Amino acid sequence: MVQVKVTEGILEGELVNNDLAGNFYSFKGIPYATPPLGDLRFKAPHPPKPWQGVRNAFNHGPQCPQHNVITKQVEPGSEDCLYLNVYTPVINTSVLLPVMIWIHGGSFCCGNGNDDVYGPEFLIRHGVILVTLNYRLEVLGFLCLDTEDVPGNAGVKDQVAAMRWVKKNISVFGGDPNNITIFGQSSGGACITYHCVSPMTKGLFKRAIAESGTMLNWWAHSYKPRDRAIALARKLGCTSEDDKELYEFFKKQPWENLVGIQVPLTWKEKEVAINLIEFSVVSEKHFPNEELFFTGDVIEALKNNIHKGIELIVGFNEDDGFISFALSHDIERTIELANNDESYFTPIAFGRCYTKDELIDVGNKIKEKYTRGEKISKQNLTPLANFYSMEAYKFEIMQFAKYFSVCNKTYVYEFSCMSERNFFAKLFGVSHYFARNIVCHNDDIAYLFPIKSVSQKISKTSNTYNLIYRMTSLWTNFAKNGNPTPDIKLGCNWRPFNAKTQSCLNIGNEMVRSVAPYKEEMEFWEQLYVKYFPNKLYRPVK
């Protein structure tokens, strides 16, 4: 056992021995905020309370109650879920180590920071400290009434509270509070990019890595959050639109009533055949007694509010869009709609702002682009998956990179590694629909974290081990000094990105430099945005 003294009291962790990582110290279930219960539900987190004596840090804290988007089952937890975990290779050191804080994904509605998925073994052997955490999800984390009682963004404010706790305490674990990298994937990646523009997070981190998600992706910013909250209240039996009555109603609901309920607002949301992300980050109203996490327009924030000096890695997986089939309610219905509904290929972002009739031409253009006149079928789902990849991930991620690289050093990647660790398509039950091997959304996670449920012993002489070692080297090199390839040991010099050169690195079984990935397809989408969203399209500064 090992003890450290943090601001709130003494923690006792344990020394762990692992074949891959060697010895490291583990501290789990550390409270970084007061439990958000009762009158604190939906509110920004309060600082943690001190404790007497020695606090056991051997077990993870509870996860937030949630609806698992993969199993489609409700998973119990506790609203008392604001806990983090610290894994460090050394405690007493004269040279403080770089720190990496992981924000898990899960569509803003599921997931946790526990080591059944996000264990430290692959990363900390490179001489970094790993911090993982839980935060509030879905309605509990992102309900917004545009009021002081329920201003929204509680879940990302939880993340800020965890980052503040780490900044204040990480030195006692051997970590450098002035060398912190935040990183996350999918909705976690989107959160990372919001932290890069939020006034609450200035000075809390030095670098950031956003995998398969940014604040520009349509699913990363909530659509009409107050209207959605009222629609949810009505679905639960409350017809009032009074602010106080709505707050009291939601505050009294058991968490079981606030998990996994769909409340579509637009015609596109009602017709689409996949699970929607309905509760996410909002533009907050200003209240005198509340810290603002984010307010205003995402494009304006990227033009004016990016923290100067933050270095960034951002990118996507080759087949990110294949996850849409995993989340589909009914693949047969998806195929029928794709073939017969003129508006099916209309992007959800467009459907939030225009009527179905206004967008029939858009849907037909996109359908022709991706299907080339061929019918979608179980034997021919790739065109639809390619559309999903660009519509939900790739195009807006590349637009984000263009904005961010104007003022800060930015690296862009496409992840295409292929080995037995690419298991998410199989886990989702969709791999048999495709004739080729795919690099699905989430597949990059297995090259950064062990994932206990699927990990087999990995031989240090295997190609898989080399792929894991290379991927974790890129990420930890960046966390150490801002350069993912500081020497030629990894076989390639990763060049920074800007909107003119569009340098990119394909992280596959080999690393290959490229420029302007998916150039022709990106230009097709740019033309659509020129007509329908000209203010959201990146324009070079003259």
XYZ file of C-alpha atoms in Angstrom:
542
model
C 0.000 0.000 0.000
C 1.051 3.616 -0.538
C -0.317 6.852 0.865
C -0.411 10.408 -0.493
C -1.845 13.586 1.021
C -4.156 15.568 -1.256
C -6.063 18.751 -0.439
C -8.989 16.895 1.145
C -7.050 14.319 3.174
C -4.916 11.186 2.983
C -5.458 8.609 0.201
C -4.245 5.036 0.314
C -3.624 3.351 -3.013
C -1.856 0.191 -4.047
C 1.213 -0.958 -5.940
C 0.286 -3.044 -8.996
C 2.573 -5.354 -10.938
C 1.785 -5.904 -14.614
C 3.594 -7.873 -17.341
C 3.429 -5.002 -19.839
C 3.682 -1.947 -17.592
C 5.838 -3.280 -14.772
C 5.105 -1.720 -11.373
C 2.752 1.243 -11.072
C 0.664 2.903 -8.393
C -3.121 2.918 -8.583
C -5.507 5.316 -6.808
C -9.167 4.772 -7.691
C -12.443 6.381 -6.733
C -11.066 9.769 -5.670
C -13.882 12.319 -5.173
C -13.211 15.488 -7.145
C -16.511 17.204 -6.284
C -19.379 17.077 -3.797
C -22.004 14.469 -4.816
C -24.525 16.315 -7.077
C -27.597 15.111 -5.202
C -30.866 16.759 -4.195
C -30.756 20.502 -4.808
C -27.379 20.075 -6.560
C -28.880 17.973 -9.371
C -28.319 19.724 -12.748
C -26.063 22.331 -11.143
C -22.351 22.945 -11.594
C -20.271 20.738 -9.268
C -19.200 22.029 -5.861
C -15.678 21.406 -4.493
C -15.133 18.069 -2.724
C -15.427 17.873 1.042
C -12.446 16.888 3.201
C -12.399 13.594 5.090
C -10.896 12.420 8.345
C -8.315 9.665 8.573
C -7.176 7.599 5.596
C -9.470 7.130 2.585
C -9.311 3.783 0.745
C -8.563 4.315 -2.971
C -8.677 0.694 -4.109
C -12.014 0.665 -5.973
C -13.646 2.765 -8.676
C -16.423 5.161 -7.772
C -19.948 4.567 -9.148
C -20.709 5.406 -12.761
C -23.529 7.756 -13.715
C -26.805 5.882 -14.394
C -27.013 5.401 -18.142
C -28.451 3.832 -21.262
C -25.794 1.744 -23.008
C -25.954 2.599 -26.720
C -24.342 -0.733 -27.660
C -26.420 -3.162 -25.603
C -29.456 -0.815 -25.584
C -29.872 -1.660 -21.892
C -30.218 0.664 -18.915
C -27.201 0.300 -16.626
C -27.632 1.306 -12.990
C -25.241 3.579 -11.213
C -25.434 6.493 -8.840
C -25.821 10.235 -9.220
C -22.983 10.313 -6.702
C -20.571 9.624 -9.563
C -17.981 12.403 -9.569
C -14.826 10.361 -9.025
C -11.504 10.067 -10.799
C -8.622 7.575 -10.927
C -4.881 8.272 -10.950
C -2.275 5.805 -12.233
C 1.386 6.714 -11.909
C 4.629 4.807 -12.527
C 6.400 6.612 -9.687
C 5.440 8.639 -6.620
C 8.628 10.089 -5.181
C 10.522 11.668 -8.042
C 12.655 14.748 -8.464
C 11.552 15.053 -12.112
C 7.762 15.486 -12.360
C 6.057 13.456 -15.095
C 3.715 14.622 -17.882
C 0.026 14.081 -17.085
C -2.686 12.797 -19.441
C -6.368 13.251 -18.494
C -8.761 10.985 -20.422
C -12.371 12.055 -21.147
C -14.383 8.984 -22.164
C -16.857 8.984 -25.034
C -20.270 7.387 -25.287
C -22.624 9.788 -27.105
C -22.835 12.003 -23.998
C -25.122 9.335 -22.538
C -23.001 6.342 -21.473
C -19.547 5.222 -20.416
C -17.218 5.625 -17.450
C -13.517 5.997 -16.712
C -13.016 2.580 -15.137
C -10.118 0.282 -15.962
C -12.283 -2.462 -17.459
C -11.864 -0.404 -20.654
C -9.504 2.468 -19.852
C -6.697 0.766 -17.967
C -3.306 2.497 -17.710
C -0.931 -0.281 -18.741
C -0.254 0.729 -22.367
C 0.339 4.422 -21.657
C 2.138 4.762 -18.332
C 5.017 2.527 -19.395
C 6.066 5.542 -21.495
C 6.662 7.596 -18.351
C 3.397 9.524 -18.077
C 0.646 9.693 -15.462
C -2.870 8.730 -16.555
C -6.025 10.198 -15.010
C -9.498 8.895 -15.933
C -12.848 10.103 -14.625
C -16.619 9.779 -14.492
C -18.977 12.665 -15.180
C -22.736 13.200 -15.397
C -24.408 12.003 -18.596
C -27.476 12.565 -20.774
C -30.315 14.383 -18.948
C -28.484 14.395 -15.608
C -25.449 15.979 -17.235
C -26.841 18.052 -20.091
C -30.453 19.064 -19.408
C -30.903 22.778 -20.062
C -33.842 25.071 -19.227
C -31.888 28.281 -19.874
C -32.386 29.146 -16.202
C -30.059 29.672 -13.261
C -31.350 26.430 -11.710
C -30.704 24.413 -14.891
C -28.292 26.380 -17.116
C -26.944 23.293 -18.900
C -23.460 21.819 -19.403
C -23.242 20.217 -15.943
C -21.430 17.202 -17.438
C -18.619 19.242 -18.991
C -18.400 21.411 -15.873
C -17.776 18.146 -14.012
C -14.803 17.602 -16.326
C -13.549 21.110 -15.519
C -13.816 20.357 -11.791
C -11.750 17.186 -12.316
C -9.133 19.149 -14.273
C -8.938 21.753 -11.489
C -8.511 18.999 -8.918
C -5.707 17.451 -10.973
C -3.970 20.799 -11.433
C -4.038 21.346 -7.670
C -3.078 17.844 -6.508
C -1.206 15.940 -9.211
C 2.262 16.878 -7.951
C 1.861 14.594 -4.906
C 1.453 11.693 -7.367
C 4.651 12.688 -9.179
C 2.889 14.671 -11.926
C 3.760 18.018 -13.457
C 0.819 20.450 -13.078
C 2.335 22.591 -15.819
C 2.447 19.774 -18.363
C -1.080 18.397 -18.659
C -2.577 16.940 -21.842
C -6.318 16.323 -22.062
C -7.490 13.697 -24.540
C -10.731 11.980 -25.429
C -12.629 10.109 -28.112
C -16.007 10.599 -29.866
C -18.184 12.726 -27.562
C -15.122 12.843 -25.304
C -13.156 14.283 -28.233
C -15.857 16.906 -28.764
C -15.585 17.848 -25.086
C -11.821 18.223 -25.489
C -12.306 20.820 -28.224
C -14.853 22.765 -26.144
C -12.275 22.904 -23.358
C -9.929 24.568 -25.869
C -12.276 27.577 -26.109
C -13.994 27.638 -22.691
C -13.206 30.492 -20.304
C -13.371 27.985 -17.434
C -10.377 25.973 -18.608
C -7.709 28.577 -19.381
C -4.443 27.534 -17.789
C -5.634 24.043 -16.828
C -3.860 22.143 -19.626
C -1.120 22.583 -22.200
C -2.046 20.154 -24.977
C -5.100 18.348 -26.299
C -5.951 15.284 -28.405
C -9.440 14.955 -29.960
C -10.222 11.571 -31.507
C -13.245 11.184 -33.817
C -15.157 14.191 -32.530
C -15.063 17.983 -32.307
C -17.363 20.816 -31.261
C -18.222 21.381 -34.957
C -19.818 17.966 -35.420
C -23.584 18.408 -35.499
C -24.141 15.976 -32.636
C -21.787 17.888 -30.310
C -23.999 20.920 -29.754
C -27.571 20.605 -28.537
C -30.444 21.685 -30.764
C -33.106 23.839 -29.081
C -32.254 22.499 -25.611
C -35.096 24.221 -23.748
C -37.675 22.981 -26.272
C -36.253 19.486 -25.876
C -36.445 19.727 -22.099
C -40.106 20.775 -22.331
C -40.792 17.905 -24.748
C -39.182 15.507 -22.271
C -41.284 16.901 -19.411
C -44.456 16.384 -21.441
C -43.433 12.836 -22.265
C -43.051 12.254 -18.513
C -46.427 13.806 -17.730
C -45.690 17.474 -16.933
C -47.449 20.034 -19.148
C -46.181 23.174 -17.420
C -43.725 25.531 -19.095
C -43.063 27.539 -15.938
C -39.342 27.576 -15.092
C -39.698 26.773 -11.390
C -42.352 24.117 -11.912
C -40.218 22.411 -14.571
C -37.161 22.502 -12.320
C -39.058 21.020 -9.372
C -40.566 18.372 -11.645
C -37.207 17.269 -13.041
C -35.519 17.450 -9.649
C -38.048 15.007 -8.179
C -37.881 12.458 -11.001
C -36.132 9.165 -10.205
C -33.092 8.750 -12.405
C -34.755 5.787 -14.121
C -37.146 8.263 -15.785
C -34.285 10.349 -17.153
C -32.246 7.677 -18.919
C -32.587 6.492 -22.512
C -35.690 8.460 -23.513
C -35.828 9.788 -27.081
C -37.557 13.141 -27.684
C -36.993 14.035 -31.370
C -37.878 17.586 -32.394
C -37.272 17.939 -36.137
C -38.681 16.032 -39.088
C -35.227 14.591 -39.741
C -34.804 13.415 -36.158
C -38.176 11.672 -36.319
C -37.380 9.868 -39.564
C -33.783 8.856 -39.020
C -33.183 5.187 -38.222
C -30.327 5.560 -35.751
C -30.086 6.604 -32.125
C -29.744 10.356 -31.796
C -27.569 12.377 -29.476
C -30.182 14.719 -28.065
C -28.518 16.066 -24.922
C -25.071 17.607 -25.321
C -23.225 20.906 -24.903
C -25.351 24.071 -25.062
C -24.774 27.781 -25.491
C -25.443 29.017 -21.975
C -27.223 32.164 -20.904
C -25.284 34.396 -18.535
C -26.320 34.388 -14.873
C -24.497 36.507 -12.272
C -23.790 33.618 -9.907
C -22.864 31.005 -12.529
C -19.579 30.378 -14.334
C -20.091 30.088 -18.080
C -18.589 27.036 -19.710
C -19.613 27.968 -23.250
C -21.813 30.621 -24.789
C -22.374 31.915 -28.289
C -21.737 30.329 -31.673
C -19.202 27.540 -32.208
C -17.725 29.172 -35.305
C -17.280 32.517 -33.578
C -15.648 30.700 -30.652
C -13.166 29.074 -33.021
C -12.392 32.420 -34.599
C -11.951 34.342 -31.372
C -11.735 32.189 -28.236
C -9.152 29.447 -28.842
C -6.668 29.366 -25.963
C -3.423 30.635 -27.410
C -0.510 28.223 -27.238
C -2.552 25.009 -26.920
C -1.093 22.302 -29.154
C -3.552 19.832 -30.696
C -3.824 16.431 -32.340
C -7.172 15.847 -34.061
C -8.399 13.186 -36.452
C -10.758 10.366 -37.300
C -10.921 6.643 -38.015
C -11.085 5.406 -41.592
C -14.595 3.972 -41.139
C -16.028 6.037 -38.278
C -19.471 6.044 -39.899
C -19.911 2.286 -39.657
C -21.030 2.773 -36.073
C -24.319 4.107 -37.437
C -25.310 0.540 -38.293
C -24.428 -0.562 -34.788
C -26.777 2.046 -33.349
C -29.526 1.376 -35.875
C -32.907 0.447 -34.529
C -33.559 -1.717 -37.567
C -31.135 -2.284 -40.459
C -33.970 -3.502 -42.697
C -35.798 -0.211 -42.141
C -32.581 1.727 -42.715
C -32.136 0.033 -46.095
C -35.760 0.658 -47.054
C -35.535 4.349 -46.180
C -32.191 4.771 -47.937
C -33.640 3.353 -51.147
C -37.109 4.922 -51.100
C -37.086 8.143 -49.060
C -35.823 11.064 -51.145
C -34.695 12.869 -48.013
C -32.882 9.990 -46.301
C -29.426 11.155 -47.390
C -30.147 14.653 -46.134
C -27.634 15.419 -43.345
C -29.179 15.807 -39.902
C -27.546 19.222 -39.517
C -29.382 20.405 -42.627
C -32.662 18.940 -41.390
C -32.464 21.120 -38.275
C -32.626 24.303 -40.327
C -34.594 23.492 -43.480
C -37.858 21.762 -44.345
C -38.046 18.381 -45.998
C -39.238 19.899 -49.289
C -36.374 22.380 -49.313
C -33.835 19.581 -48.989
C -35.095 16.932 -51.417
C -32.567 18.148 -53.985
C -29.760 17.854 -51.408
C -30.789 14.320 -50.495
C -30.873 13.261 -54.134
C -27.474 14.802 -54.883
C -25.846 13.051 -51.943
C -27.582 9.772 -52.746
C -26.304 9.849 -56.327
C -22.815 10.766 -55.114
C -22.544 7.785 -52.777
C -24.665 5.074 -54.455
C -23.948 5.839 -58.146
C -27.476 4.654 -58.847
C -27.065 1.269 -57.156
C -29.548 -0.037 -54.596
C -28.543 -0.197 -50.944
C -28.751 -3.767 -49.638
C -27.227 -5.947 -46.951
C -24.615 -6.850 -49.557
C -24.039 -3.191 -50.465
C -23.978 -1.100 -47.291
C -20.573 0.506 -47.848
C -21.902 3.570 -49.758
C -24.243 4.356 -46.890
C -21.509 3.875 -44.306
C -19.169 6.155 -46.289
C -21.886 8.807 -46.284
C -22.291 8.475 -42.512
C -18.511 8.813 -42.034
C -18.403 12.124 -43.867
C -21.728 13.481 -42.567
C -21.154 12.724 -38.887
C -17.367 12.866 -38.561
C -14.793 13.567 -41.261
C -15.974 16.756 -42.958
C -16.586 18.762 -39.803
C -13.430 17.418 -38.137
C -11.394 18.712 -41.076
C -13.184 22.060 -40.906
C -12.315 22.241 -37.206
C -8.653 21.537 -37.946
C -8.590 24.406 -40.450
C -9.954 26.854 -37.885
C -7.744 25.659 -35.034
C -4.524 25.646 -37.047
C -4.836 29.357 -37.840
C -3.407 30.267 -34.439
C -2.157 27.028 -32.819
C 0.075 24.121 -33.833
C -2.159 21.300 -35.050
C -1.546 17.720 -36.162
C -4.182 15.840 -38.198
C -4.417 12.061 -38.610
C -6.510 9.282 -40.072
C -6.392 6.031 -38.091
C -6.413 2.862 -40.213
C -4.571 0.233 -38.132
C -5.792 -3.302 -38.727
C -5.243 -6.272 -36.406
C -7.233 -8.563 -34.147
C -7.760 -5.547 -31.870
C -10.212 -4.028 -34.380
C -13.124 -5.701 -32.646
C -15.797 -3.027 -32.307
C -17.580 -3.868 -35.561
C -17.808 -7.465 -34.331
C -18.929 -6.307 -30.895
C -21.628 -4.184 -32.524
C -22.718 -7.145 -34.646
C -22.275 -5.434 -38.015
C -18.951 -6.780 -39.335
C -20.667 -9.575 -41.287
C -22.389 -6.994 -43.473
C -19.113 -5.879 -45.050
C -16.847 -7.755 -47.419
C -13.655 -6.024 -46.260
C -12.034 -5.423 -42.898
C -13.083 -2.096 -41.464
C -11.582 0.358 -38.989
C -14.719 1.193 -37.052
C -15.498 4.072 -34.721
C -13.862 3.225 -31.349
C -11.254 0.874 -32.848
C -8.450 3.287 -31.946
C -9.272 2.834 -28.237
C -7.928 -0.735 -28.243
C -4.487 0.556 -29.275
C -4.375 2.997 -26.328
C -6.004 0.922 -23.575
C -5.956 -2.821 -22.747
C -9.789 -3.341 -22.545
C -10.044 -6.269 -20.145
C -13.028 -8.005 -21.730
C -11.223 -8.622 -25.016
C -7.523 -8.493 -24.236
C -5.475 -11.591 -24.665
C -1.851 -11.798 -23.664
C 0.107 -9.759 -26.168
C 3.529 -11.076 -27.121
C 6.208 -8.401 -27.159
C 7.472 -9.887 -30.430
C 4.112 -9.628 -32.204
C 3.072 -7.104 -34.853
C 0.104 -6.147 -32.657
C 2.453 -5.174 -29.846
C 4.394 -2.999 -32.276
C 1.210 -1.246 -33.421
C 0.180 -0.563 -29.814
C 3.651 0.630 -28.901
C 3.775 2.978 -31.877
C 0.313 4.450 -31.243
C 0.976 5.031 -27.550
C 4.408 6.461 -28.381
C 2.823 9.059 -30.695
C 0.348 10.146 -28.031
C 2.816 10.190 -25.126
C 5.587 11.872 -27.142
C 3.103 14.631 -27.866
C 2.133 14.844 -24.184
C 5.784 15.151 -23.198
C 6.957 17.857 -25.579
C 4.319 18.710 -28.191
C 5.948 16.683 -30.974
C 4.511 13.185 -31.649
C 7.570 12.190 -33.722
C 10.588 13.871 -32.114
C 12.998 11.481 -33.843
C 12.996 8.894 -36.640
C 12.451 5.881 -34.362
C 8.770 5.640 -35.360
C 9.673 5.721 -39.032
C 7.968 8.942 -40.077
C 8.070 12.675 -39.369
C 4.521 13.892 -38.653
C 4.202 17.370 -40.118
C 1.894 20.031 -38.634
C -1.330 20.851 -40.489
C -2.587 24.130 -41.863
C -5.479 24.954 -44.158
C -3.183 25.530 -47.146
C -0.937 22.459 -46.995
C -3.440 20.133 -45.212
C -0.657 17.787 -44.134
C -2.027 14.593 -42.596
C -0.635 11.348 -41.210
C -2.282 8.028 -41.957
C -1.666 5.888 -38.867
C -2.085 2.436 -40.366
C -0.036 -0.719 -40.206
C 2.508 1.593 -41.747
C 2.625 5.346 -41.196
C 2.165 7.314 -44.411
C 2.146 11.070 -44.866
C -0.553 12.537 -47.091
C -2.103 15.870 -47.992
C -5.757 16.937 -48.241
C -7.350 13.540 -47.403
C -10.577 12.750 -49.302
C -10.012 15.896 -51.390
C -12.700 15.293 -54.014
C -15.276 14.166 -51.438
C -14.470 17.109 -49.150
C -14.956 19.528 -52.054
C -18.365 17.984 -52.754
C -19.428 18.684 -49.160
C -17.944 22.168 -49.280
C -20.226 22.995 -52.206
C -23.241 21.910 -50.182
C -22.151 24.127 -47.313
C -21.563 27.069 -49.670
C -25.275 27.014 -50.451
C -26.810 26.066 -47.095
C -24.288 27.001 -44.369
C -21.836 29.537 -45.844
C -21.066 30.991 -42.405
C -19.936 27.596 -41.097
C -17.462 26.911 -43.873
C -13.838 27.780 -43.215
C -12.548 30.655 -45.323
C -8.839 31.524 -45.497
C -7.873 34.742 -43.780
C -6.930 37.294 -46.441
